[in-house]
Structure formats: C-alpha cells, structure tokens
C-alpha cells in the first residue's frame, strides 16, 4: 500500500533521546495542549528531562499562546513511547551507526503512517533510507536551541513524500517553532551553514593575529546590536564539537582554509573546550556559570549569547 502522511489530530508526538535537544523539542510540542512522550534508555536523563519540561512549560506555553500546557510522559519503553504517535523525532547522539539502529527500531515499532524525523545536525536522512521500509516518511527536522532559538530546518531524505514536508511546514508553527525548508540536500541545512561561515572567518581573523577573540565579540555586539558573539557562542557549544563540525565541512569541501581548524585544535588539545571545562576562548572560573572573564584584558561582554552549534 502506498504511504499516506498522518493526520495529527488527537495523536501524540514521540521524542527519542532525552538530552539537551530532546527535552527541548518535547517542551515545544507540549505547548499546545497535546501529548508528548519522551523515550531514553537512561532513567537519569528521563528524570532530568521531566524536571526541565515541568519547569519551563508554563512560561513557554503562555508566551506561545496556544491551547496551553499539554501532557508530557517519560518512559524507558520504546514501543510505549511510539504507540499512536503521528510524529517521532530522534535526538540521540550524533553517531551515524547509532542512528541507523535507532531508525530501524523506529520503523519496526512506530505506527505505519508516523513521520520519522531526525534532529541530526550534520547527517542528511538520505544516509538512513536503507534502514526503513518507507523512506517516504523519513525527513530531517533540525531544531536549533528552543525555546530561545526557534528556527527549524526541514529537509527531504531525497525520497520524502511531499505531503510529509507540507504537513510539517503547516504544523510546526502551532508549537512555537518556525520551519524553513532546505530545498536541496545541504550539509548544515540553511542557517548552520551561514553560521559556519561566520565562525570560520572569525577564527581566521584571530588565527592571523588581526584581532583577539574578545575584540571580535565586542565588535560583533557594537555592529549587530546583539549580545554575545561568535567566540562566546563557540565556547558554549564546546570547541571540540565546533572542531568536529568544521572537519565535517572540510571533508566535503577540501578547499576550506586550515587556519580556523588549527586554532581550534590548539584549544582542544590543551583541554580548553569552553564553558564545559571552565576555559576556552574565555575563562569561566572554577564552578562558575557561563559568565566569561576575558583572559588578557579584553573587554568583557554580557553572559548571554547565541549557542548555535
Ligand atoms: P545529548 O548527548 O545531550 O543527548 C542524547 C540523548 O540520547 C541522551 O539522553 C542519551 O541517553 C540518549 N540515547 C543514547 N542512545 C539512545 C538510544 N538508543 N535511544 C534513545 N536515546 C538514546 O545530545 P544532544 O546535544 O541532545 O544531541 C542529540 C542530537 O541533536 C544530535 O544528533 C545532535 O547533532 C543534534 N543537535 C544538537 C544540538 C546541540 O546544540 N546540542 C543542536 C541541534 C541538533
């Protein structure tokens, strides 16, 4: 029987993976009165995700102004999480072999019409088509950092049913997020690619000794009116993660300059990974929050910043 896209009415959304992104994705789908189920093999992660959603949901749902807070359930039973769901979003670690296995499981246990979405930052779902029986329902749905950064990239697996993409473009805004379709396969989708260029050129400016990281961030703030800056954002994401991402781009486009990666490698090999190790382009001090202290007399800027990976 040919695949038919689902009718979401009255059906839950399932999120697979309760980490940084999974719990945030669940939060957004819970803002409009619906039911959301989160699956994770780790009881600890499930408990943390539940606490996170419970704390955030009232204010975020009020801001979005839909039908109000919905019901969020957490479970260590995958089949239970998926039962009846119209949409399943995987947010498991960025390891393709793991995602292949997860998609094979989702294909087996999800309702036959359920959309299977991947929140992967860098793997197109074309990579997973052979792990599902119906690639028509497989699609990239890439969130940034909700509830503060609410753009979403939607991208075909190359085989995705057009009705699936149209349904997502219509449904996602009801949950306080703003979908944009990547109209061709693109590593980094839309905004991540643009942000990659900003990061790369910022790193080149520092690697060449043109300006310090603090100066680049300060100039970013003065000229854009936005708080934060590329270096503070990279510190928040983690410089090891930033390096992995840049290496992925470079593997696809060998002409990219090496200076930015060499600078990142210096920080990573010396253990300065950013906020998570207390030191990156900025010093954060032992046991501190993410308030940066410039290392060498640079100008201090505000603690809040964008953290697009
Ligand atoms: P994370 O490490 O915070 O969370 C991953 C979760 O997956 C953990 O709770 C882990 O217990 C769980 N998990 C492991 N194996 C599983 C399995 N077989 N089934 C279900 N859950 C499993 O990772 P994250 O930062 O939330 O990233 C998840 C995905 O989201 C990745 O693909 C990443 O590229 C993408 N993403 C991350 C960001 C970001 O800034 N962190 C932004 C956009 C997209």
mmCIF file of C-alpha atoms and ligand atoms in Angstrom:
data_model
loop_
_atom_site.group_PDB
_atom_site.id
_atom_site.type_symbol
_atom_site.label_atom_id
_atom_site.label_comp_id
_atom_site.label_asym_id
_atom_site.label_seq_id
_atom_site.Cartn_x
_atom_site.Cartn_y
_atom_site.Cartn_z
ATOM 1 C CA UNK A 1 0.000 0.000 0.000
ATOM 2 C CA UNK A 2 1.432 3.444 -0.827
ATOM 3 C CA UNK A 3 2.439 5.581 2.122
ATOM 4 C CA UNK A 4 -0.050 8.227 3.297
ATOM 5 C CA UNK A 5 1.010 11.074 5.567
ATOM 6 C CA UNK A 6 -0.687 11.031 9.009
ATOM 7 C CA UNK A 7 -3.493 13.122 10.421
ATOM 8 C CA UNK A 8 -2.025 14.625 13.633
ATOM 9 C CA UNK A 9 -5.381 15.358 15.288
ATOM 10 C CA UNK A 10 -5.540 13.873 18.773
ATOM 11 C CA UNK A 11 -2.322 11.927 18.356
ATOM 12 C CA UNK A 12 0.853 12.253 20.452
ATOM 13 C CA UNK A 13 4.378 13.216 19.419
ATOM 14 C CA UNK A 14 7.276 10.990 20.494
ATOM 15 C CA UNK A 15 10.824 12.201 21.103
ATOM 16 C CA UNK A 16 13.600 9.616 21.177
ATOM 17 C CA UNK A 17 16.543 10.810 23.264
ATOM 18 C CA UNK A 18 16.052 12.992 26.352
ATOM 19 C CA UNK A 19 19.303 15.008 26.210
ATOM 20 C CA UNK A 20 19.969 18.683 25.572
ATOM 21 C CA UNK A 21 17.851 18.821 22.434
ATOM 22 C CA UNK A 22 15.343 16.017 23.000
ATOM 23 C CA UNK A 23 13.905 17.611 26.134
ATOM 24 C CA UNK A 24 13.701 20.998 24.412
ATOM 25 C CA UNK A 25 11.918 19.522 21.397
ATOM 26 C CA UNK A 26 9.464 17.786 23.733
ATOM 27 C CA UNK A 27 8.895 21.079 25.536
ATOM 28 C CA UNK A 28 7.876 22.821 22.317
ATOM 29 C CA UNK A 29 5.426 20.105 21.267
ATOM 30 C CA UNK A 30 3.869 20.228 24.755
ATOM 31 C CA UNK A 31 2.978 23.915 24.463
ATOM 32 C CA UNK A 32 -0.228 23.398 22.527
ATOM 33 C CA UNK A 33 -2.293 21.101 24.694
ATOM 34 C CA UNK A 34 -1.061 17.906 23.060
ATOM 35 C CA UNK A 35 0.550 14.776 24.445
ATOM 36 C CA UNK A 36 4.315 14.249 24.184
ATOM 37 C CA UNK A 37 6.228 11.128 25.152
ATOM 38 C CA UNK A 38 9.977 11.028 25.673
ATOM 39 C CA UNK A 39 11.923 7.785 25.410
ATOM 40 C CA UNK A 40 15.512 7.313 26.599
ATOM 41 C CA UNK A 41 17.349 4.218 27.876
ATOM 42 C CA UNK A 42 18.796 6.325 30.698
ATOM 43 C CA UNK A 43 16.490 6.766 33.713
ATOM 44 C CA UNK A 44 18.663 9.659 34.837
ATOM 45 C CA UNK A 45 18.195 11.504 31.557
ATOM 46 C CA UNK A 46 14.458 10.860 31.644
ATOM 47 C CA UNK A 47 14.202 12.314 35.147
ATOM 48 C CA UNK A 48 16.247 15.380 34.151
ATOM 49 C CA UNK A 49 14.135 15.853 31.026
ATOM 50 C CA UNK A 50 10.907 15.644 33.016
ATOM 51 C CA UNK A 51 12.167 18.252 35.503
ATOM 52 C CA UNK A 52 13.308 20.522 32.685
ATOM 53 C CA UNK A 53 9.964 20.376 30.876
ATOM 54 C CA UNK A 54 7.936 20.820 34.076
ATOM 55 C CA UNK A 55 9.965 23.916 34.979
ATOM 56 C CA UNK A 56 9.850 25.527 31.551
ATOM 57 C CA UNK A 57 6.444 24.578 30.200
ATOM 58 C CA UNK A 58 4.112 27.055 31.976
ATOM 59 C CA UNK A 59 6.054 30.151 30.877
ATOM 60 C CA UNK A 60 6.852 28.923 27.370
ATOM 61 C CA UNK A 61 3.272 27.786 26.714
ATOM 62 C CA UNK A 62 1.946 31.131 27.989
ATOM 63 C CA UNK A 63 4.305 33.001 25.677
ATOM 64 C CA UNK A 64 3.239 30.982 22.636
ATOM 65 C CA UNK A 65 -0.422 31.429 23.488
ATOM 66 C CA UNK A 66 -1.833 28.194 22.088
ATOM 67 C CA UNK A 67 -4.071 25.803 23.952
ATOM 68 C CA UNK A 68 -1.772 25.815 26.986
ATOM 69 C CA UNK A 69 0.422 23.161 28.582
ATOM 70 C CA UNK A 70 -0.104 19.616 27.378
ATOM 71 C CA UNK A 71 0.874 16.299 28.972
ATOM 72 C CA UNK A 72 4.445 15.043 28.942
ATOM 73 C CA UNK A 73 5.250 11.432 29.806
ATOM 74 C CA UNK A 74 8.709 9.866 30.041
ATOM 75 C CA UNK A 75 9.335 6.172 29.514
ATOM 76 C CA UNK A 76 12.104 3.632 29.113
ATOM 77 C CA UNK A 77 9.870 1.527 26.862
ATOM 78 C CA UNK A 78 10.260 2.461 23.205
ATOM 79 C CA UNK A 79 7.102 0.746 21.939
ATOM 80 C CA UNK A 80 5.051 2.506 24.606
ATOM 81 C CA UNK A 81 6.525 5.876 23.633
ATOM 82 C CA UNK A 82 5.733 5.382 19.952
ATOM 83 C CA UNK A 83 2.231 3.940 20.197
ATOM 84 C CA UNK A 84 -0.185 6.101 18.186
ATOM 85 C CA UNK A 85 2.347 8.911 17.589
ATOM 86 C CA UNK A 86 1.931 10.843 14.324
ATOM 87 C CA UNK A 87 5.473 12.215 14.564
ATOM 88 C CA UNK A 88 8.625 10.648 16.001
ATOM 89 C CA UNK A 89 11.807 12.715 16.317
ATOM 90 C CA UNK A 90 15.124 11.097 17.086
ATOM 91 C CA UNK A 91 17.564 13.198 19.100
ATOM 92 C CA UNK A 92 20.159 10.575 20.000
ATOM 93 C CA UNK A 93 23.930 11.281 19.919
ATOM 94 C CA UNK A 94 25.484 12.320 16.606
ATOM 95 C CA UNK A 95 26.830 8.845 15.762
ATOM 96 C CA UNK A 96 25.559 7.577 12.409
ATOM 97 C CA UNK A 97 25.753 3.854 13.290
ATOM 98 C CA UNK A 98 23.630 4.503 16.378
ATOM 99 C CA UNK A 99 21.118 6.499 14.356
ATOM 100 C CA UNK A 100 20.908 3.679 11.775
ATOM 101 C CA UNK A 101 19.933 1.228 14.523
ATOM 102 C CA UNK A 102 17.502 3.680 16.056
ATOM 103 C CA UNK A 103 15.745 4.276 12.721
ATOM 104 C CA UNK A 104 15.454 0.523 12.155
ATOM 105 C CA UNK A 105 13.770 0.258 15.581
ATOM 106 C CA UNK A 106 11.513 3.238 14.952
ATOM 107 C CA UNK A 107 10.475 1.744 11.618
ATOM 108 C CA UNK A 108 9.527 -1.502 13.371
ATOM 109 C CA UNK A 109 7.648 -0.027 16.330
ATOM 110 C CA UNK A 110 6.073 3.230 15.117
ATOM 111 C CA UNK A 111 2.605 3.410 13.566
ATOM 112 C CA UNK A 112 2.823 2.722 9.813
ATOM 113 C CA UNK A 113 1.952 6.307 8.886
ATOM 114 C CA UNK A 114 4.141 8.006 11.540
ATOM 115 C CA UNK A 115 6.655 10.527 10.250
ATOM 116 C CA UNK A 116 10.207 9.614 11.298
ATOM 117 C CA UNK A 117 12.261 12.773 11.784
ATOM 118 C CA UNK A 118 15.938 13.201 12.579
ATOM 119 C CA UNK A 119 17.292 16.113 14.592
ATOM 120 C CA UNK A 120 20.836 15.340 13.418
ATOM 121 C CA UNK A 121 22.975 18.459 12.991
ATOM 122 C CA UNK A 122 25.035 17.072 10.170
ATOM 123 C CA UNK A 123 23.704 13.805 8.713
ATOM 124 C CA UNK A 124 21.120 14.017 5.955
ATOM 125 C CA UNK A 125 18.393 11.396 6.262
ATOM 126 C CA UNK A 126 19.386 10.122 2.789
ATOM 127 C CA UNK A 127 22.031 8.295 4.815
ATOM 128 C CA UNK A 128 19.354 6.315 6.682
ATOM 129 C CA UNK A 129 16.902 5.414 3.902
ATOM 130 C CA UNK A 130 18.026 1.793 3.689
ATOM 131 C CA UNK A 131 17.182 1.294 7.388
ATOM 132 C CA UNK A 132 13.474 1.991 6.963
ATOM 133 C CA UNK A 133 10.933 0.248 4.807
ATOM 134 C CA UNK A 134 9.279 3.506 3.726
ATOM 135 C CA UNK A 135 11.752 6.326 3.125
ATOM 136 C CA UNK A 136 8.734 8.444 2.131
ATOM 137 C CA UNK A 137 8.204 9.091 5.855
ATOM 138 C CA UNK A 138 11.818 9.834 6.727
ATOM 139 C CA UNK A 139 12.845 13.507 6.951
ATOM 140 C CA UNK A 140 15.329 15.857 8.618
ATOM 141 C CA UNK A 141 13.689 18.122 11.213
ATOM 142 C CA UNK A 142 16.579 20.065 12.679
ATOM 143 C CA UNK A 143 15.923 22.261 15.694
ATOM 144 C CA UNK A 144 18.443 24.850 16.937
ATOM 145 C CA UNK A 145 18.083 25.652 20.663
ATOM 146 C CA UNK A 146 14.409 26.009 21.561
ATOM 147 C CA UNK A 147 12.791 27.692 23.422
ATOM 148 C CA UNK A 148 15.176 30.581 22.616
ATOM 149 C CA UNK A 149 16.315 29.786 19.054
ATOM 150 C CA UNK A 150 13.208 28.590 17.343
ATOM 151 C CA UNK A 151 14.013 28.174 13.669
ATOM 152 C CA UNK A 152 13.762 24.623 12.319
ATOM 153 C CA UNK A 153 15.259 23.237 9.120
ATOM 154 C CA UNK A 154 13.091 20.720 7.265
ATOM 155 C CA UNK A 155 14.894 18.708 4.572
ATOM 156 C CA UNK A 156 13.874 15.794 2.401
ATOM 157 C CA UNK A 157 15.662 12.446 2.536
ATOM 158 C CA UNK A 158 15.511 12.624 -1.252
ATOM 159 C CA UNK A 159 12.621 10.153 -1.042
ATOM 160 C CA UNK A 160 10.383 12.042 1.436
ATOM 161 C CA UNK A 161 6.710 12.277 0.453
ATOM 162 C CA UNK A 162 5.938 15.916 -0.422
ATOM 163 C CA UNK A 163 2.846 15.667 1.812
ATOM 164 C CA UNK A 164 5.108 14.980 4.816
ATOM 165 C CA UNK A 165 7.088 18.172 4.248
ATOM 166 C CA UNK A 166 3.949 20.236 3.652
ATOM 167 C CA UNK A 167 2.353 18.816 6.802
ATOM 168 C CA UNK A 168 5.407 19.742 8.896
ATOM 169 C CA UNK A 169 5.598 23.245 7.422
ATOM 170 C CA UNK A 170 1.945 23.734 8.378
ATOM 171 C CA UNK A 171 2.023 22.068 11.827
ATOM 172 C CA UNK A 172 5.301 23.216 13.389
ATOM 173 C CA UNK A 173 4.317 26.903 13.824
ATOM 174 C CA UNK A 174 1.448 25.780 16.088
ATOM 175 C CA UNK A 175 4.151 24.730 18.544
ATOM 176 C CA UNK A 176 6.108 27.982 18.631
ATOM 177 C CA UNK A 177 8.811 26.993 16.142
ATOM 178 C CA UNK A 178 9.411 28.328 12.645
ATOM 179 C CA UNK A 179 10.175 25.828 9.884
ATOM 180 C CA UNK A 180 12.228 26.646 6.783
ATOM 181 C CA UNK A 181 12.640 24.100 4.020
ATOM 182 C CA UNK A 182 16.109 23.306 2.701
ATOM 183 C CA UNK A 183 15.124 22.795 -0.913
ATOM 184 C CA UNK A 184 18.153 20.665 -1.750
ATOM 185 C CA UNK A 185 20.325 18.364 0.325
ATOM 186 C CA UNK A 186 22.729 20.581 2.231
ATOM 187 C CA UNK A 187 25.231 19.737 4.958
ATOM 188 C CA UNK A 188 24.438 22.289 7.672
ATOM 189 C CA UNK A 189 20.941 22.846 6.240
ATOM 190 C CA UNK A 190 20.321 26.608 5.959
ATOM 191 C CA UNK A 191 21.297 28.660 8.988
ATOM 192 C CA UNK A 192 24.011 26.330 10.336
ATOM 193 C CA UNK A 193 25.866 26.759 7.042
ATOM 194 C CA UNK A 194 25.709 30.532 7.275
ATOM 195 C CA UNK A 195 26.780 30.411 10.917
ATOM 196 C CA UNK A 196 29.673 28.096 9.943
ATOM 197 C CA UNK A 197 30.993 30.783 7.603
ATOM 198 C CA UNK A 198 30.795 33.411 10.370
ATOM 199 C CA UNK A 199 32.623 31.112 12.809
ATOM 200 C CA UNK A 200 35.264 30.190 10.229
ATOM 201 C CA UNK A 201 36.085 33.790 9.309
ATOM 202 C CA UNK A 202 36.084 34.862 12.979
ATOM 203 C CA UNK A 203 38.578 32.094 13.741
ATOM 204 C CA UNK A 204 40.702 33.135 10.740
ATOM 205 C CA UNK A 205 40.812 36.743 11.986
ATOM 206 C CA UNK A 206 42.152 35.551 15.361
ATOM 207 C CA UNK A 207 44.439 32.865 13.886
ATOM 208 C CA UNK A 208 46.076 35.515 11.680
ATOM 209 C CA UNK A 209 46.569 37.836 14.662
ATOM 210 C CA UNK A 210 44.298 40.539 13.236
ATOM 211 C CA UNK A 211 42.254 40.866 16.452
ATOM 212 C CA UNK A 212 41.601 38.975 19.691
ATOM 213 C CA UNK A 213 38.536 36.830 20.338
ATOM 214 C CA UNK A 214 37.273 39.398 22.846
ATOM 215 C CA UNK A 215 37.643 42.195 20.309
ATOM 216 C CA UNK A 216 35.765 40.248 17.633
ATOM 217 C CA UNK A 217 32.893 39.573 20.036
ATOM 218 C CA UNK A 218 32.825 43.186 21.208
ATOM 219 C CA UNK A 219 32.747 44.437 17.616
ATOM 220 C CA UNK A 220 30.013 41.923 16.797
ATOM 221 C CA UNK A 221 27.900 43.405 19.596
ATOM 222 C CA UNK A 222 28.554 47.015 18.617
ATOM 223 C CA UNK A 223 27.688 46.447 14.959
ATOM 224 C CA UNK A 224 24.807 43.969 15.187
ATOM 225 C CA UNK A 225 23.221 45.172 18.424
ATOM 226 C CA UNK A 226 23.184 41.526 19.515
ATOM 227 C CA UNK A 227 24.683 40.351 22.758
ATOM 228 C CA UNK A 228 27.270 37.579 22.693
ATOM 229 C CA UNK A 229 29.433 36.944 19.680
ATOM 230 C CA UNK A 230 30.949 34.089 17.686
ATOM 231 C CA UNK A 231 33.630 33.202 20.254
ATOM 232 C CA UNK A 232 31.327 33.221 23.242
ATOM 233 C CA UNK A 233 28.862 31.096 21.290
ATOM 234 C CA UNK A 234 31.607 28.611 20.331
ATOM 235 C CA UNK A 235 32.679 28.373 23.981
ATOM 236 C CA UNK A 236 29.095 27.496 24.923
ATOM 237 C CA UNK A 237 28.724 24.779 22.298
ATOM 238 C CA UNK A 238 32.165 23.292 23.103
ATOM 239 C CA UNK A 239 35.273 23.777 20.967
ATOM 240 C CA UNK A 240 35.631 20.012 20.398
ATOM 241 C CA UNK A 241 32.135 19.971 18.902
ATOM 242 C CA UNK A 242 32.893 23.079 16.838
ATOM 243 C CA UNK A 243 36.053 21.396 15.519
ATOM 244 C CA UNK A 244 34.168 18.178 14.636
ATOM 245 C CA UNK A 245 31.615 20.207 12.706
ATOM 246 C CA UNK A 246 34.267 22.180 10.830
ATOM 247 C CA UNK A 247 36.120 18.964 9.980
ATOM 248 C CA UNK A 248 32.903 17.557 8.580
ATOM 249 C CA UNK A 249 32.513 20.621 6.315
ATOM 250 C CA UNK A 250 36.185 20.406 5.298
ATOM 251 C CA UNK A 251 35.849 16.718 4.394
ATOM 252 C CA UNK A 252 33.146 17.738 1.919
ATOM 253 C CA UNK A 253 34.898 20.909 0.749
ATOM 254 C CA UNK A 254 38.665 20.359 0.878
ATOM 255 C CA UNK A 255 39.292 23.914 -0.341
ATOM 256 C CA UNK A 256 38.275 25.373 3.049
ATOM 257 C CA UNK A 257 41.141 27.166 4.857
ATOM 258 C CA UNK A 258 43.029 25.204 7.517
ATOM 259 C CA UNK A 259 43.806 28.158 9.867
ATOM 260 C CA UNK A 260 40.479 28.010 11.732
ATOM 261 C CA UNK A 261 40.864 24.266 12.378
ATOM 262 C CA UNK A 262 44.485 24.634 13.522
ATOM 263 C CA UNK A 263 43.453 27.301 16.033
ATOM 264 C CA UNK A 264 40.595 25.137 17.335
ATOM 265 C CA UNK A 265 42.946 22.123 17.617
ATOM 266 C CA UNK A 266 45.299 24.138 19.819
ATOM 267 C CA UNK A 267 42.480 24.856 22.239
ATOM 268 C CA UNK A 268 41.120 21.303 22.156
ATOM 269 C CA UNK A 269 44.480 19.567 22.675
ATOM 270 C CA UNK A 270 45.209 21.791 25.669
ATOM 271 C CA UNK A 271 41.834 20.882 27.207
ATOM 272 C CA UNK A 272 40.306 24.331 26.753
ATOM 273 C CA UNK A 273 36.927 23.211 25.438
ATOM 274 C CA UNK A 274 34.887 26.224 26.535
ATOM 275 C CA UNK A 275 32.245 26.548 29.240
ATOM 276 C CA UNK A 276 32.202 22.812 29.984
ATOM 277 C CA UNK A 277 35.867 22.773 31.045
ATOM 278 C CA UNK A 278 35.829 26.262 32.593
ATOM 279 C CA UNK A 279 38.142 27.643 29.924
ATOM 280 C CA UNK A 280 38.039 28.216 26.192
ATOM 281 C CA UNK A 281 38.440 31.494 24.390
ATOM 282 C CA UNK A 282 37.267 32.936 27.712
ATOM 283 C CA UNK A 283 37.957 31.905 31.312
ATOM 284 C CA UNK A 284 34.849 30.960 33.250
ATOM 285 C CA UNK A 285 36.443 30.277 36.634
ATOM 286 C CA UNK A 286 36.056 27.133 38.733
ATOM 287 C CA UNK A 287 32.462 26.042 39.249
ATOM 288 C CA UNK A 288 31.157 29.216 37.669
ATOM 289 C CA UNK A 289 28.169 29.778 35.452
ATOM 290 C CA UNK A 290 28.888 30.681 31.858
ATOM 291 C CA UNK A 291 29.823 34.277 32.682
ATOM 292 C CA UNK A 292 33.070 34.842 30.812
ATOM 293 C CA UNK A 293 36.138 36.576 32.161
ATOM 294 C CA UNK A 294 38.359 37.788 29.333
ATOM 295 C CA UNK A 295 41.807 36.229 29.577
ATOM 296 C CA UNK A 296 44.010 39.141 28.706
ATOM 297 C CA UNK A 297 42.447 42.472 29.413
ATOM 298 C CA UNK A 298 39.916 42.170 26.625
ATOM 299 C CA UNK A 299 36.597 43.882 27.011
ATOM 300 C CA UNK A 300 34.014 41.922 28.958
ATOM 301 C CA UNK A 301 30.659 41.398 27.307
ATOM 302 C CA UNK A 302 27.344 40.111 28.582
ATOM 303 C CA UNK A 303 26.904 36.497 29.670
ATOM 304 C CA UNK A 304 24.026 35.717 27.365
ATOM 305 C CA UNK A 305 24.757 34.558 23.854
ATOM 306 C CA UNK A 306 23.648 32.534 20.919
ATOM 307 C CA UNK A 307 24.818 28.926 21.007
ATOM 308 C CA UNK A 308 24.053 27.608 17.560
ATOM 309 C CA UNK A 309 26.353 24.630 17.040
HETATM 310 P P1 LIG B 1 22.825 14.574 24.225
HETATM 311 O O1 LIG B 1 24.060 13.776 24.371
HETATM 312 O O2 LIG B 1 22.572 15.730 25.140
HETATM 313 O O3 LIG B 1 21.538 13.604 24.327
HETATM 314 C C1 LIG B 1 21.445 12.385 23.673
HETATM 315 C C2 LIG B 1 20.476 11.501 24.443
HETATM 316 O O4 LIG B 1 20.260 10.309 23.688
HETATM 317 C C3 LIG B 1 20.988 11.062 25.822
HETATM 318 O O5 LIG B 1 19.999 11.364 26.789
HETATM 319 C C4 LIG B 1 21.195 9.567 25.677
HETATM 320 O O6 LIG B 1 20.913 8.855 26.888
HETATM 321 C C5 LIG B 1 20.171 9.245 24.614
HETATM 322 N N1 LIG B 1 20.377 7.988 23.905
HETATM 323 C C6 LIG B 1 21.530 7.314 23.677
HETATM 324 N N2 LIG B 1 21.254 6.181 22.982
HETATM 325 C C7 LIG B 1 19.912 6.173 22.756
HETATM 326 C C8 LIG B 1 19.034 5.279 22.095
HETATM 327 N N3 LIG B 1 19.478 4.173 21.503
HETATM 328 N N4 LIG B 1 17.719 5.575 22.062
HETATM 329 C C9 LIG B 1 17.246 6.693 22.658
HETATM 330 N N5 LIG B 1 18.044 7.585 23.296
HETATM 331 C C10 LIG B 1 19.358 7.318 23.340
HETATM 332 O O7 LIG B 1 22.804 15.048 22.701
HETATM 333 P P2 LIG B 1 22.100 16.337 22.076
HETATM 334 O O8 LIG B 1 23.008 17.513 22.183
HETATM 335 O O9 LIG B 1 20.714 16.418 22.583
HETATM 336 O O10 LIG B 1 22.109 15.924 20.540
HETATM 337 C C11 LIG B 1 21.175 14.993 20.051
HETATM 338 C C12 LIG B 1 21.038 15.209 18.545
HETATM 339 O O11 LIG B 1 20.614 16.562 18.320
HETATM 340 C C13 LIG B 1 22.329 15.027 17.758
HETATM 341 O O12 LIG B 1 22.045 14.435 16.530
HETATM 342 C C14 LIG B 1 22.814 16.466 17.551
HETATM 343 O O13 LIG B 1 23.566 16.612 16.370
HETATM 344 C C15 LIG B 1 21.508 17.190 17.422
HETATM 345 N N6 LIG B 1 21.556 18.613 17.737
HETATM 346 C C16 LIG B 1 22.247 19.066 18.831
HETATM 347 C C17 LIG B 1 22.300 20.436 19.091
HETATM 348 C C18 LIG B 1 23.058 20.981 20.297
HETATM 349 O O14 LIG B 1 23.367 22.196 20.309
HETATM 350 N N7 LIG B 1 23.354 20.171 21.309
HETATM 351 C C19 LIG B 1 21.611 21.349 18.260
HETATM 352 C C20 LIG B 1 20.874 20.842 17.168
HETATM 353 C C21 LIG B 1 20.870 19.480 16.912
#
